[in-house]
Amino acid sequence: MTVPDNTGHDNPYDLLSADDDDHRWAFGTGFTDPLAGVDTTVPDGVDAAALARHCLMLGDDALIYSHRLQQWITRLPELEEETAVANIALDLLGQARMLLARAAAADPSADFPAGTGEDRLAFFRAEAEFRNVRLAERADEDFAELAGRLLIFSAWRLALFERLRDTADPVLAAIAAKGVPELAYHRDYAARWVIRLGDGTELSHQRMQRALDVLWPLVDELFDDDLPVSDVRGEVEAVLDGVFEHAGVGRPSSAPLGAVSGLRGRDGVHTEAMGYVLAELQSVARAYPDATW
Amino acid sequence: MTGDWPLWEVFLRSKRGLNHVHVGSLHAADAEMALHHARDLYTRRNEGVSIWVVRSADITASSPDEKDSFFAPSGDKVYRHPTFYPIPDDVPHM
Amino acid sequence: MTSVEDHFEATIARNQRIEPRDWMPDGYRATVLRQIAQHAHSEIIGMQPEGNWITRAPSLRRKAILLAKVQDEAGHGLYLYSAAETLGADRADLTAKLISGRQKYSSIFNYPTLSYADVGVIGWLVDGAAICNQVPLCRSSYGPYARAMIRICKEESFHQRQGYELLLTMMKGTPAQRKMVQDATNRFWWPSLMMFGPPDNASPNTGQSMAWGVKRHTNDELRQRFVDMTVPQAEKLGVTVPDQELRWNEERGHYDFGAVDWDDFAAVIKGNGPCNAERIERRRRAHEEGAWVREAATAYAAKAAARTRAAA
């Protein structure tokens, strides 16, 4: 490649290859609306309110989980992990945007203008309206918890998305299809780290086991019957057990985290951490409620 | 120092490429990690298809003949495209 | 001169590239290594002021854009450390020099980001200044550095556009948003001019660096170029540049601008800027608290290798 040899200051864009294989993203370009150009009509026979509720649950899981990963940026043990974790956070944020947009478009009771669904939902709902599982909102105390929580979350979410590729709503089916290879990568990344830490040094082994012990109470909630998919518990537990065996850690036996009068994350009843998450996430948007960004 | 990960050289063959090209290096504890890191760092924009990683220490060189590569931007993560950001035509130098 | 020295001089004279295994004078190696290392450190430290706003970004699209940008900065740092290692440096050693203050990073990152408009202004002014500096470096005489720079410039082009586009959006928005943009501009304008380094008459290394092809333009040349490019952009935005002496000089064909406060610059370089300590502390903590993770990975790799050998 020859570099232009002029003595002036190059316009940086002249140096850039104009090569354009323009791989258009199947679902529009995400300028303001991640589902731009997509037909969002809910098909006959699909319960629109239920669809909206399910998309909200899956969208909130991803949005809040991504937030916790974003908090790790500049704090990770090695620079290569910065690009890896940022990648995962970006994938989940992308899934959240599409799911929230789908929820807004499908919800027959939605009263906000078209094109602003994802942001209205992300920034202007109250805590009790968020439908994420409590696993998503937990702060990772150390890198072992980051790896363990991500393994559990992505193994579960991958199993859900694999089934949702066949769901009746074509938009949700397509979102799931796009997410499957992303989640497979996330699960693989997390599994490798659980194994390295579990079978690394004595210190890392202790931390890995302790991380799983503190996370385990949040697992049971994942298999509650909220989503229109067949039971994934067996499959997910088998995946986790396989990783644990290689890691030399034991599956914890801790009891599930108690509900509040039978209510938990999917019902909008969260842990105390959730308030702080939303205070941070929503602060600027709420400070300037009439602004466009 | 314990905990220091060795250096690996990364070679990519892009979708339209005919052969692997050296694109840089990174640190990893083992080959699997090196491949994953290479994918994250050097193919963030769907740039490469085939990745080779080799421990730097395993390379014997005479005089290097590294090539430059240009990569196609990713169509998937569209916010990485410069043309994505609508800037009025009359803003100079942008 | 010996033939390796002849070869080095001839390569420079022909504007060709010096490669890692070529002979080079010790001074050239040291200068290039310092330049690349400080550039790498700047990318990594630069993740912090902008990373500060990812979790609070006021729309999901802006959040995604900013997260991608900060991820790019990590990647740029990695490309540059990789180039530095071709000169025989060790990344762990470079990290230690950064943390101990023996090697520096760009002074601009010692300023706090105090509003979301700062994100846009950093894209516009700081990345704009960086592009002015970096495009000429794509013709650096040292091959691995030039190649890293070409890759970085390609990715950085969208950083500047996204920052400017955010500002355009805000300037067309509410009075509070416009005020935020003007305030951010007021705080980052002069530090951006300082990014080009001290004036030419106070830069003793410039001459040798230019002779070696490691530096292609002087500090003042680049600073003037930046002002000339940026003032019309400010006019299009509708923000006021905080410099009373700024005016177009028809005779020179350039903008005249006011004096930079070089005492302030010296204080920041010495470590007494608003954020120096916390930037280094964040990097130090991540590195030290992450040691057990890196050690675990190394231990696991050794065990896995031993198992493979035993099974063979």
XYZ file of C-alpha atoms in Angstrom:
699
model
C 0.000 0.000 0.000
C 1.441 3.350 -0.915
C 0.865 6.263 1.409
C 0.255 9.645 -0.200
C 3.494 11.581 -0.081
C 2.211 15.142 -0.148
C 3.692 17.545 2.306
C 0.393 19.082 3.317
C -1.870 17.690 5.960
C -3.861 14.834 4.559
C -7.568 14.832 4.935
C -7.772 11.680 7.058
C -10.697 10.438 5.058
C -8.627 10.383 1.882
C -6.463 7.723 3.431
C -9.381 5.497 4.176
C -10.326 2.745 1.857
C -13.716 3.371 0.371
C -14.219 -0.349 0.087
C -17.863 -1.061 0.618
C -19.237 -4.495 0.866
C -22.125 -2.731 2.516
C -23.336 -5.603 4.637
C -26.645 -4.134 5.645
C -27.837 -5.192 9.017
C -31.059 -7.096 8.513
C -32.994 -4.873 10.841
C -32.404 -1.382 9.601
C -29.603 0.871 10.568
C -30.521 1.717 14.153
C -30.292 5.499 13.593
C -33.087 6.378 15.934
C -35.167 3.239 15.903
C -33.478 -0.153 15.994
C -36.392 -1.706 14.138
C -36.513 0.937 11.411
C -37.704 -0.565 8.160
C -39.118 -3.639 9.848
C -42.790 -4.458 9.696
C -43.792 -4.476 13.346
C -47.406 -5.537 12.899
C -48.248 -8.252 15.367
C -49.397 -11.337 13.422
C -52.897 -12.741 13.853
C -53.138 -15.256 16.619
C -50.335 -13.713 18.646
C -51.354 -12.169 21.963
C -49.878 -8.677 21.621
C -49.925 -7.836 25.315
C -48.181 -11.075 26.229
C -45.633 -10.564 23.451
C -44.877 -7.076 24.735
C -44.494 -8.386 28.268
C -42.070 -11.129 27.178
C -39.981 -8.762 25.089
C -39.821 -6.398 28.034
C -38.571 -9.168 30.311
C -35.868 -10.286 27.903
C -35.000 -6.683 27.046
C -34.696 -5.621 30.663
C -32.498 -8.638 31.437
C -30.101 -7.546 28.709
C -30.238 -3.823 29.476
C -29.501 -4.188 33.169
C -26.914 -6.927 32.648
C -25.108 -4.772 30.095
C -25.090 -1.902 32.606
C -23.228 -4.031 35.143
C -20.651 -5.068 32.521
C -20.204 -1.426 31.453
C -19.210 -0.642 35.034
C -16.219 -2.950 34.652
C -14.687 -0.969 31.795
C -11.202 0.351 32.789
C -11.241 -1.976 35.816
C -10.515 -5.364 34.203
C -7.414 -7.460 34.896
C -5.933 -7.115 31.412
C -6.434 -4.878 28.419
C -7.489 -7.758 26.189
C -10.366 -8.409 28.593
C -11.484 -4.786 28.119
C -12.209 -5.418 24.455
C -13.830 -8.777 25.213
C -16.142 -7.476 27.952
C -17.017 -4.328 26.000
C -17.975 -6.601 23.089
C -20.327 -8.609 25.294
C -21.841 -5.473 26.823
C -22.421 -4.075 23.323
C -24.061 -7.286 22.112
C -26.445 -7.302 25.082
C -27.210 -3.618 24.660
C -28.033 -4.287 21.016
C -30.372 -7.100 22.015
C -31.972 -4.834 24.634
C -32.596 -2.091 22.102
C -34.350 -4.407 19.680
C -36.394 -6.122 22.375
C -37.513 -2.889 24.000
C -38.394 -1.444 20.609
C -40.370 -4.590 19.839
C -42.153 -4.364 23.200
C -43.072 -0.741 22.557
C -44.336 -1.469 19.049
C -46.366 -4.502 20.081
C -47.914 -3.184 23.258
C -51.531 -2.238 22.536
C -51.603 0.005 25.596
C -48.477 1.984 24.724
C -49.147 5.696 24.763
C -45.867 7.145 23.581
C -45.096 8.341 20.063
C -43.593 5.989 17.511
C -39.803 5.870 17.282
C -39.142 6.680 20.928
C -40.105 3.371 22.451
C -36.737 2.027 23.527
C -35.656 5.215 25.289
C -39.031 5.901 26.912
C -38.910 2.391 28.325
C -35.265 2.482 29.392
C -35.173 5.921 30.977
C -38.650 6.821 32.157
C -40.076 3.694 33.766
C -40.056 3.360 37.521
C -38.224 0.517 39.220
C -41.380 -1.503 39.838
C -42.020 -1.601 36.093
C -38.716 -3.289 35.241
C -39.120 -6.999 34.551
C -35.544 -8.291 34.732
C -34.558 -11.253 36.872
C -32.609 -10.366 39.997
C -29.489 -12.103 38.662
C -29.140 -9.357 36.057
C -28.929 -6.479 38.513
C -26.302 -7.942 40.820
C -22.930 -6.168 41.020
C -19.938 -8.488 40.540
C -17.684 -8.211 43.567
C -14.687 -9.628 41.682
C -13.706 -11.179 38.375
C -14.696 -14.661 39.547
C -18.243 -13.411 40.066
C -18.143 -11.714 36.666
C -17.226 -15.040 35.029
C -19.641 -17.160 37.071
C -22.618 -14.856 36.684
C -21.995 -14.464 32.956
C -21.752 -18.234 32.527
C -25.096 -18.807 34.244
C -26.821 -15.902 32.471
C -25.583 -16.663 28.975
C -26.104 -20.427 29.209
C -29.710 -19.740 30.253
C -30.334 -16.976 27.762
C -28.829 -19.016 24.913
C -31.203 -21.894 25.688
C -34.139 -19.471 25.636
C -33.078 -17.793 22.402
C -32.509 -21.111 20.637
C -36.157 -21.943 21.289
C -37.449 -18.458 20.505
C -36.131 -18.702 16.943
C -39.327 -20.664 16.264
C -41.739 -18.346 18.039
C -44.836 -17.051 16.233
C -43.805 -13.396 16.148
C -41.330 -13.019 13.263
C -39.608 -10.012 14.829
C -38.876 -11.778 18.099
C -37.844 -14.878 16.161
C -35.362 -12.842 14.150
C -34.000 -11.106 17.259
C -33.462 -14.528 18.794
C -31.765 -15.867 15.681
C -29.358 -12.941 15.666
C -28.656 -13.352 19.365
C -27.844 -17.058 19.326
C -24.278 -16.809 17.960
C -23.608 -13.808 20.221
C -24.760 -15.687 23.329
C -22.830 -18.789 22.310
C -19.724 -16.623 22.270
C -20.538 -15.068 25.657
C -21.132 -18.482 27.194
C -17.884 -19.767 25.751
C -15.924 -16.769 27.068
C -17.385 -17.154 30.543
C -16.932 -20.932 30.619
C -13.254 -20.635 29.749
C -12.701 -18.173 32.547
C -14.612 -20.281 35.082
C -12.364 -23.188 34.134
C -9.161 -21.132 34.297
C -10.064 -19.744 37.672
C -11.434 -22.988 39.058
C -8.374 -24.921 37.920
C -5.771 -22.153 38.200
C -4.175 -21.297 41.517
C -5.386 -22.200 44.994
C -6.512 -18.613 45.489
C -8.430 -18.454 42.214
C -10.090 -21.783 42.969
C -11.343 -20.511 46.322
C -12.631 -17.319 44.762
C -14.376 -19.209 41.978
C -16.134 -21.565 44.364
C -17.139 -18.688 46.637
C -18.490 -16.752 43.659
C -20.713 -19.644 42.617
C -21.884 -20.078 46.208
C -23.069 -16.470 46.417
C -24.627 -16.506 42.940
C -26.516 -19.781 43.234
C -29.533 -18.457 45.160
C -30.366 -16.322 42.110
C -30.504 -19.266 39.716
C -33.860 -20.798 40.617
C -35.736 -17.653 39.559
C -34.480 -18.086 35.995
C -36.629 -21.169 35.544
C -39.922 -19.666 36.686
C -42.644 -20.046 34.146
C -42.744 -16.537 32.671
C -41.696 -17.043 29.094
C -43.366 -19.067 26.348
C -40.581 -21.606 26.030
C -40.344 -25.198 27.051
C -38.470 -25.937 30.246
C -34.765 -25.222 29.840
C -33.649 -26.105 33.341
C -32.341 -29.574 32.552
C -30.341 -28.409 29.575
C -28.862 -25.421 31.367
C -27.923 -27.391 34.457
C -26.210 -29.969 32.277
C -24.130 -27.246 30.594
C -23.183 -25.736 33.934
C -22.305 -29.099 35.445
C -20.058 -29.819 32.472
C -18.159 -26.587 33.008
C -17.985 -27.064 36.767
C -16.458 -30.500 36.323
C -13.654 -29.131 34.154
C -13.199 -26.266 36.573
C -12.977 -28.562 39.564
C -15.713 -26.655 41.406
C -18.860 -28.037 42.941
C -22.450 -27.118 42.094
C -23.637 -25.187 45.159
C -26.676 -26.325 47.061
C -27.783 -22.957 48.434
C -31.477 -22.273 48.756
C -33.188 -19.900 46.329
C -33.258 -16.214 47.204
C -36.480 -15.454 49.004
C -39.278 -13.655 47.250
C -41.155 -10.708 48.760
C -44.692 -11.919 49.376
C -44.124 -14.320 46.522
C -42.963 -11.526 44.212
C -39.561 -11.214 42.573
C -37.738 -9.609 39.609
C -40.224 -10.560 36.887
C -42.955 -8.941 38.996
C -41.006 -5.714 39.401
C -39.819 -6.503 42.920
C -36.051 -6.259 42.866
C -33.075 -6.258 45.212
C -31.898 -3.041 46.812
C -29.209 -2.779 44.129
C -31.764 -2.006 41.429
C -32.564 1.473 42.702
C -28.920 2.503 42.423
C -28.627 0.989 38.952
C -31.574 3.016 37.690
C -30.469 6.170 39.497
C -27.272 6.035 37.460
C -28.735 4.796 34.196
C -31.637 7.243 34.093
C -30.038 10.311 35.699
C -29.090 12.409 32.667
C -32.153 11.523 30.599
C -34.443 12.405 33.498
C -32.575 15.643 34.232
C -33.406 16.827 30.716
C -36.766 15.193 30.007
C -37.562 17.381 26.986
C -34.191 16.944 25.328
C -33.372 14.996 22.180
C -30.013 13.337 22.077
C 7.127 -12.379 36.400
C 4.428 -14.923 37.145
C 1.143 -13.880 35.696
C 2.723 -12.216 32.690
C 1.169 -13.669 29.606
C 3.459 -14.397 26.660
C 3.286 -12.473 23.388
C 1.545 -13.963 20.373
C 1.646 -12.784 16.780
C -1.665 -12.656 14.950
C -2.266 -13.470 11.300
C -5.577 -12.899 9.548
C -6.935 -13.985 6.221
C -9.809 -11.686 5.410
C -12.874 -12.760 3.452
C -11.417 -11.585 0.159
C -7.855 -12.471 1.059
C -5.729 -15.152 -0.473
C -3.339 -15.689 2.411
C -2.795 -14.866 6.051
C -1.379 -11.466 6.828
C 0.380 -10.339 10.000
C -1.754 -7.731 11.764
C -0.056 -7.330 15.118
C 0.403 -9.008 18.444
C -1.322 -9.483 21.783
C -0.813 -11.157 25.132
C -2.566 -14.358 26.173
C -1.983 -17.175 28.624
C -2.508 -19.914 26.050
C -3.462 -20.520 22.427
C -7.227 -20.644 23.009
C -7.173 -17.324 24.782
C -4.958 -15.878 22.060
C -7.512 -16.869 19.417
C -10.341 -15.314 21.397
C -8.419 -12.121 22.014
C -7.457 -11.959 18.363
C -11.085 -12.265 17.368
C -12.066 -9.463 19.747
C -9.221 -7.148 18.889
C -8.659 -7.698 15.185
C -12.089 -8.676 13.931
C -14.287 -6.250 15.787
C -15.685 -5.287 12.491
C -16.130 -8.731 10.905
C -12.842 -8.124 9.248
C -11.243 -11.528 9.195
C -12.370 -15.035 8.666
C -9.354 -17.194 9.436
C -7.136 -16.375 12.392
C -3.747 -17.872 13.164
C -1.934 -17.158 16.405
C 1.670 -18.116 17.004
C 3.813 -17.560 20.049
C 6.255 -14.785 19.139
C 9.058 -16.855 20.618
C 8.326 -19.635 18.118
C 8.885 -17.437 15.098
C 12.233 -17.444 13.381
C 12.693 -14.468 11.092
C 15.235 -13.294 8.599
C 14.060 -9.945 7.366
C 10.390 -9.357 7.904
C 8.115 -8.777 4.938
C 4.972 -7.611 6.649
C 2.062 -6.539 4.508
C -0.587 -3.970 5.148
C -4.218 -4.934 4.963
C -7.327 -2.927 4.554
C -10.503 -4.246 6.065
C -14.101 -3.942 5.217
C -16.140 -2.235 7.891
C -18.796 -4.279 9.626
C -22.342 -3.965 8.378
C -23.626 -5.324 11.664
C -22.402 -2.796 14.168
C -23.524 0.112 12.105
C -22.492 2.844 14.517
C -18.914 2.220 13.433
C -19.485 3.606 9.941
C -18.319 7.180 9.486
C -21.093 7.783 6.980
C -23.631 6.912 9.638
C -23.441 10.282 11.328
C -25.391 12.884 9.395
C -23.181 15.925 9.175
C -24.287 18.826 6.958
C -22.299 18.965 3.735
C -20.993 22.418 4.412
C -19.104 21.581 7.602
C -15.471 21.793 6.568
C -12.859 19.153 7.318
C -15.255 16.527 8.493
C 29.684 5.175 8.247
C 29.296 1.433 8.229
C 26.941 -0.153 5.746
C 24.162 -0.653 8.299
C 24.290 3.055 9.107
C 24.307 3.833 5.385
C 21.274 1.624 4.959
C 19.470 3.359 7.814
C 20.226 6.868 6.504
C 19.309 5.896 2.943
C 16.000 4.386 4.059
C 15.088 7.564 5.909
C 16.178 9.740 2.997
C 13.985 7.772 0.577
C 10.974 8.071 2.923
C 10.866 4.319 3.310
C 10.217 2.291 6.414
C 12.583 1.079 9.088
C 11.489 -2.392 10.215
C 12.010 -4.083 13.598
C 15.071 -6.077 12.668
C 16.857 -3.286 10.824
C 19.812 -1.617 12.460
C 18.900 1.734 14.013
C 20.785 4.247 16.151
C 20.131 3.897 19.877
C 18.695 7.386 19.950
C 16.213 6.554 17.211
C 15.085 3.399 18.985
C 14.692 5.226 22.298
C 12.815 8.143 20.745
C 10.445 5.976 18.739
C 9.819 3.664 21.670
C 9.016 6.560 23.977
C 6.717 8.104 21.384
C 4.821 4.863 20.736
C 4.592 3.970 24.436
C 3.231 7.368 25.402
C 0.731 7.174 22.612
C -0.366 3.721 23.812
C -0.669 4.940 27.406
C -2.766 7.875 26.170
C -5.268 5.577 24.495
C -5.683 3.486 27.644
C -5.918 6.424 30.036
C -8.213 8.158 27.530
C -10.791 5.408 28.114
C -11.462 6.838 31.565
C -12.813 10.354 30.978
C -15.228 9.123 28.337
C -15.913 5.795 30.026
C -17.141 7.921 32.912
C -20.371 8.591 30.954
C -21.266 5.213 29.428
C -23.609 4.116 32.189
C -25.354 7.522 32.232
C -25.679 8.072 28.471
C -29.115 9.648 27.910
C -30.213 7.452 25.022
C -29.499 3.830 24.182
C -28.079 4.764 20.808
C -25.637 7.213 22.394
C -24.727 4.595 24.946
C -23.899 2.069 22.233
C -21.854 4.613 20.271
C -19.845 5.638 23.342
C -19.247 2.066 24.460
C -17.972 1.190 20.983
C -15.700 4.209 21.037
C -14.164 3.354 24.404
C -13.706 -0.211 23.234
C -11.867 1.131 20.191
C -9.543 3.055 22.479
C -8.609 -0.134 24.301
C -7.937 -1.695 20.938
C -5.797 1.240 19.823
C -3.742 0.984 22.989
C -3.232 -2.701 22.276
C -2.150 -2.102 18.668
C 0.360 0.464 19.906
C 1.750 -1.682 22.721
C 2.140 -4.342 20.074
C 4.185 -1.911 17.940
C 6.291 -0.982 20.962
C 7.044 -4.631 21.630
C 8.601 -4.963 18.182
C 11.338 -2.711 19.557
C 12.038 -5.180 22.328
C 9.946 -3.495 25.005
C 7.859 -5.568 27.382
C 4.269 -4.528 27.988
C 4.387 -5.283 31.707
C 7.413 -3.023 31.962
C 5.691 -0.239 30.031
C 2.678 -0.559 32.330
C 4.949 -0.255 35.337
C 6.504 2.903 33.857
C 3.066 4.415 33.290
C 1.907 3.659 36.808
C 5.093 5.007 38.377
C 4.965 8.180 36.304
C 8.208 7.505 34.433
C 6.346 7.520 31.133
C 3.646 10.007 30.308
C 0.358 10.171 28.459
C -1.431 13.010 26.726
C -2.103 15.877 29.122
C -5.666 16.289 27.868
C -6.852 13.292 29.843
C -6.017 14.974 33.113
C -9.163 17.068 32.854
C -12.508 15.913 34.256
C -15.576 15.182 32.141
C -18.391 16.956 33.921
C -21.403 16.720 31.620
C -22.655 14.650 28.716
C -21.682 17.492 26.366
C -18.054 16.782 27.316
C -18.403 13.487 25.438
C -19.265 15.374 22.257
C -16.586 18.017 22.772
C -13.930 15.369 23.343
C -14.933 13.750 20.071
C -14.881 17.083 18.249
C -11.825 18.805 19.740
C -9.695 16.106 21.320
C -10.134 13.520 18.583
C -9.868 16.348 16.059
C -6.508 17.330 17.504
C -5.453 13.702 17.653
C -6.302 13.243 13.977
C -4.177 16.295 13.123
C -1.311 14.678 14.998
C -1.909 11.161 13.812
C -2.487 11.362 10.104
C 1.113 12.491 9.492
C 2.272 9.613 11.697
C 0.858 7.196 9.145
C 4.057 8.153 7.309
C 6.289 7.565 10.325
C 9.613 6.104 9.327
C 9.126 3.223 11.760
C 7.073 0.568 9.955
C 5.056 -1.038 12.759
C 4.113 2.401 14.119
C 3.011 3.655 10.702
C 0.904 0.553 10.150
C -0.710 0.811 13.586
C -1.473 4.467 12.851
C -3.161 3.706 9.544
C -5.455 1.276 11.288
C -6.106 3.699 14.141
C -6.824 6.671 11.863
C -9.343 4.618 9.967
C -11.238 3.846 13.164
C -10.800 7.310 14.663
C -12.587 9.033 11.809
C -15.930 7.922 13.156
C -15.035 9.064 16.664
C -14.745 12.646 15.596
C -17.921 12.525 13.525
C -19.948 10.976 16.326
C -18.800 13.643 18.758
C -19.604 16.462 16.370
C -22.977 14.975 15.487
C -23.902 14.769 19.174
C -23.025 18.453 19.524
C -25.073 19.379 16.462
C -28.029 17.552 17.959
C -27.602 19.286 21.316
C -27.143 22.740 19.759
C -30.456 22.260 17.975
C -32.010 21.200 21.267
C -33.035 22.886 24.483
C -31.399 26.003 25.993
C -29.983 23.781 28.742
C -28.317 21.555 26.154
C -26.842 24.535 24.308
C -25.487 25.930 27.542
C -23.951 22.540 28.336
C -22.142 22.478 24.979
C -20.796 26.013 25.371
C -19.604 25.243 28.895
C -17.820 22.089 27.742
C -16.196 23.989 24.866
C -14.986 26.658 27.279
C -13.295 24.015 29.423
C -11.694 21.932 26.645
C -10.610 24.525 24.079
C -7.273 25.563 25.589
C -6.318 22.062 26.814
C -6.915 20.858 23.236
C -4.435 23.413 21.907
C -1.962 22.200 24.512
C -2.210 18.681 23.062
C 0.241 19.718 20.353
C 2.949 20.250 22.956
C 5.090 23.245 23.818
C 5.831 25.947 21.253
C 8.580 25.175 18.715
C 11.067 27.466 20.407
C 10.676 25.379 23.570
C 10.885 21.953 21.882
C 14.532 20.913 21.636
C 13.825 17.399 20.334
C 11.786 18.457 17.326
C 14.718 18.913 14.956
C 16.186 15.442 15.482
C 12.743 13.786 15.432
C 11.973 15.418 12.113
C 15.333 14.405 10.654
C 14.577 10.822 11.612
C 11.111 10.905 10.039
C 9.528 10.207 13.386
C 7.841 13.595 13.463
C 6.535 15.116 10.227
C 5.422 18.572 11.343
C 6.328 20.908 14.192
C 4.071 21.525 17.173
C 3.176 25.039 16.107
C 2.426 23.950 12.519
C -0.010 21.337 13.783
C -1.560 23.698 16.298
C -2.169 26.319 13.613
C -3.649 23.696 11.313
C -5.999 22.537 14.060
C -7.243 26.077 14.766
C -7.771 26.761 11.062
C -9.816 23.575 10.663
C -11.790 23.857 13.856
C -12.933 27.474 13.978
C -15.273 27.096 10.968
C -16.661 23.940 12.606
C -17.372 25.952 15.762
C -19.170 28.553 13.667
C -21.345 25.888 12.100
C -22.202 24.592 15.531
C -23.001 28.025 16.863
C -20.553 27.877 19.780
C -18.149 30.657 20.707
C -14.463 29.806 20.951
C -13.281 31.164 24.318
C -10.490 33.289 22.851
C -10.943 37.068 22.560
C -7.935 37.357 20.283
C -9.119 34.861 17.719
C -9.434 36.440 14.273
C -8.831 35.583 10.653
C -5.590 37.085 9.333
C -6.056 37.658 5.591
C -2.373 38.349 5.026
C -1.178 35.125 6.630
C -4.088 33.087 5.383
C -4.523 31.666 8.896
C -6.322 32.453 12.134
C -4.459 34.493 14.716
C -5.173 33.220 18.202
C -4.374 34.083 21.784
C -1.518 32.884 23.948
C -1.693 29.462 25.542
C -1.071 29.427 29.291
C 2.124 27.390 29.284
C 2.459 27.595 33.061
C -0.836 25.786 33.409
C 0.379 23.194 30.903
C 3.608 22.714 32.861
C 1.671 22.158 36.073
C -0.503 19.494 34.466
C 2.518 17.765 32.905
C 4.211 17.729 36.286
C 1.280 15.871 37.804
C -0.751 18.679 39.313
C -3.677 18.738 36.919
C -7.240 18.087 38.134
C -7.273 14.345 37.414
C -3.707 13.059 37.160
C -3.723 11.102 40.383
C -7.062 9.461 39.860
C -6.281 8.433 36.262
C -3.129 6.638 37.341
C -4.775 5.206 40.418
C -7.538 3.624 38.357
C -4.984 1.988 36.064
C -2.845 0.874 38.992
C -5.765 -0.698 40.834
C -7.029 -2.577 37.803
C -3.555 -3.922 37.141
C -2.706 -4.866 40.715
C -6.100 -6.199 41.695
C -6.147 -8.222 38.504
C -2.853 -9.957 39.204
C -4.516 -13.021 40.748
C -6.606 -13.447 37.587
C -3.606 -13.254 35.274
C -1.698 -15.671 37.506
C -4.594 -18.110 37.490
C -4.669 -18.092 33.696
C -0.926 -18.711 33.537
C -1.175 -21.541 36.086
C -4.042 -23.139 34.213
C -2.172 -22.931 30.904
C 0.817 -24.674 32.458
C -1.353 -27.420 33.911
C -3.164 -27.937 30.626
C 0.117 -28.115 28.745
C 1.466 -30.654 31.225
C -1.649 -32.791 30.838
C -1.275 -32.679 27.062
C 2.357 -33.764 27.293
C 1.499 -36.544 29.736
C -1.220 -37.846 27.455
C 1.028 -37.794 24.399
